[in-house]
Amino acid sequence: MKRGIVFKLFLLTTMLCILILATIFVGQTIFFKQFYMNKKVEDLESNLTVFEKEYHKNSNDIAKIQQLERDFAEENNAWITILDQYGNLKHENDFYIEIQLNEYYQKLLGMKTTKVPLYMIDEDNSVQLSESLLKNSQVYIIGFLKESQIIPVEIMIEPVEININNEVYSRSQNILAKSFTFRNKMLYEKIGGTRENLKEIYIANENSDLVNLGGEIINIQLPESNDLSNVIYSNSLFLEQIKDFQNKLILDKLDFPNATTQLINYEQNDIKYKILIAKSDETNSYIFSMTSLQPVDEAVQMIEEYYIYIVAFVSLLILLASYYYSIKIAKPLLRITHTTEKIANLDFSETIAVHSNDEIGDLSRNINLLSNGLSMYIEQLQQDIEKEKKLENTRKEFISGVSHELKTPLSIMKSCITILRGNVANHKKEY
């Protein structure tokens, strides 16, 4: 079965376009996600380096540092903060209690007062925390002592109280008073939080940093609702990762190479996150950043759903474009085929119209020249044949005429010779 060039061009063009469309679709759904992740991490690492340089320039300007953090978060869609060498928030000094240590602990620890950060307290206790924080309340803390800093594991607050009719009341609020216990659950569980009373834990040996201390609250600092730091405190996911990193620094003695950026993969509720931690030797701190990869998952899912309509529309467009393209390309070839068929039958009445200055146009011109040349040579040949025929006829007529003219005298001579040989009419030989 003969298949025309239009069908072949249409089929080839359609298959090629569908292959390209399928390649783009596979690339978008399979490789785009990985490309996006790699690109996002590269950009984040690059911007983290820029942030670190700016931080070194303004390490003493807290307002400038907070502005840098805001700009970084907006530009990179990522959370970022600065941690000290023990994993504490370095420039967020607005969420703590200051306690005056009891005399026993002053002698034991060699300091009179200390500040205890409260942002590591778990979120489900935040309401109780605001209710229980009263000046002059007694507080007992089990935590890690790092230089003069306390990293709390458990905080127990006993409000200032009075006894009326055998019932205990808070002196400042005139409500029934009760003790509150708060924990950094992650750190609490890692050091053996199954014990009934962590207050009994003391320094196990001289190399241990775990201490038990008590004192009185002399100052309370809570963040304002519109502060930048409040955004960090309310971001439980980000804060949990900071806690986990701090636990590794304290308990696992994490060995973090100098001047390097560590990349950590984290997943929660089927959402993937990237955590980047850069160590700054100049300021003895860590730059801690975290970004969500949820947008790329949503984008890939949307692309997959959207591609159903795109593929249908583009497939229809491919069919129409392929058909038009095939007709457009094949049309001059079909004209050439039609004309050359006539030339093959020695019909030179048609010429190919030339509309393009390309290879097909050159081919059309050459076929026209060939057709004209063949027509001219065939016409010349026909003329030569006619001349040859005329010459042949003239030759024949000449020979015929000459034969006729010679035939008569020859016949007479033949008759005479015959007579002489046959002795016919001897009496007339003399004549």
mmCIF file with all atom_site columns, C-alpha atoms in Angstrom, residues 41 82 135 146 149 189 198 202 211 244 252 263 306 309 351 414:
data_model
loop_
_atom_site.group_PDB
_atom_site.id
_atom_site.type_symbol
_atom_site.label_atom_id
_atom_site.label_alt_id
_atom_site.label_comp_id
_atom_site.label_asym_id
_atom_site.label_entity_id
_atom_site.label_seq_id
_atom_site.pdbx_PDB_ins_code
_atom_site.Cartn_x
_atom_site.Cartn_y
_atom_site.Cartn_z
_atom_site.occupancy
_atom_site.B_iso_or_equiv
_atom_site.pdbx_formal_charge
_atom_site.auth_seq_id
_atom_site.auth_comp_id
_atom_site.auth_asym_id
_atom_site.auth_atom_id
_atom_site.pdbx_PDB_model_num
ATOM 1  C CA . VAL A 1 41  ? 19.774 24.577 48.857  1.00 0.00 ? 41  VAL A CA 1
ATOM 2  C CA . ILE A 1 82  ? 21.731 33.093 65.686  1.00 0.00 ? 82  ILE A CA 1
ATOM 3  C CA . LYS A 1 135 ? 8.123  38.152 91.579  1.00 0.00 ? 135 LYS A CA 1
ATOM 4  C CA . LYS A 1 146 ? 27.512 26.359 80.991  1.00 0.00 ? 146 LYS A CA 1
ATOM 5  C CA . GLN A 1 149 ? 24.372 30.267 81.820  1.00 0.00 ? 149 GLN A CA 1
ATOM 6  C CA . GLU A 1 189 ? 13.602 12.662 78.331  1.00 0.00 ? 189 GLU A CA 1
ATOM 7  C CA . LEU A 1 198 ? 14.426 15.180 89.255  1.00 0.00 ? 198 LEU A CA 1
ATOM 8  C CA . TYR A 1 202 ? 22.751 16.448 91.680  1.00 0.00 ? 202 TYR A CA 1
ATOM 9  C CA . VAL A 1 211 ? 23.052 20.985 88.511  1.00 0.00 ? 211 VAL A CA 1
ATOM 10 C CA . ASP A 1 244 ? 17.327 19.171 69.173  1.00 0.00 ? 244 ASP A CA 1
ATOM 11 C CA . ASP A 1 252 ? 26.259 14.292 72.444  1.00 0.00 ? 252 ASP A CA 1
ATOM 12 C CA . LEU A 1 263 ? 22.835 20.217 55.849  1.00 0.00 ? 263 LEU A CA 1
ATOM 13 C CA . TYR A 1 306 ? -2.600 20.794 35.226  1.00 0.00 ? 306 TYR A CA 1
ATOM 14 C CA . TYR A 1 309 ? -5.402 19.693 30.343  1.00 0.00 ? 309 TYR A CA 1
ATOM 15 C CA . THR A 1 351 ? 6.212  24.422 -15.533 1.00 0.00 ? 351 THR A CA 1
ATOM 16 C CA . LYS A 1 414 ? 18.957 -4.939 -74.709 1.00 0.00 ? 414 LYS A CA 1
#
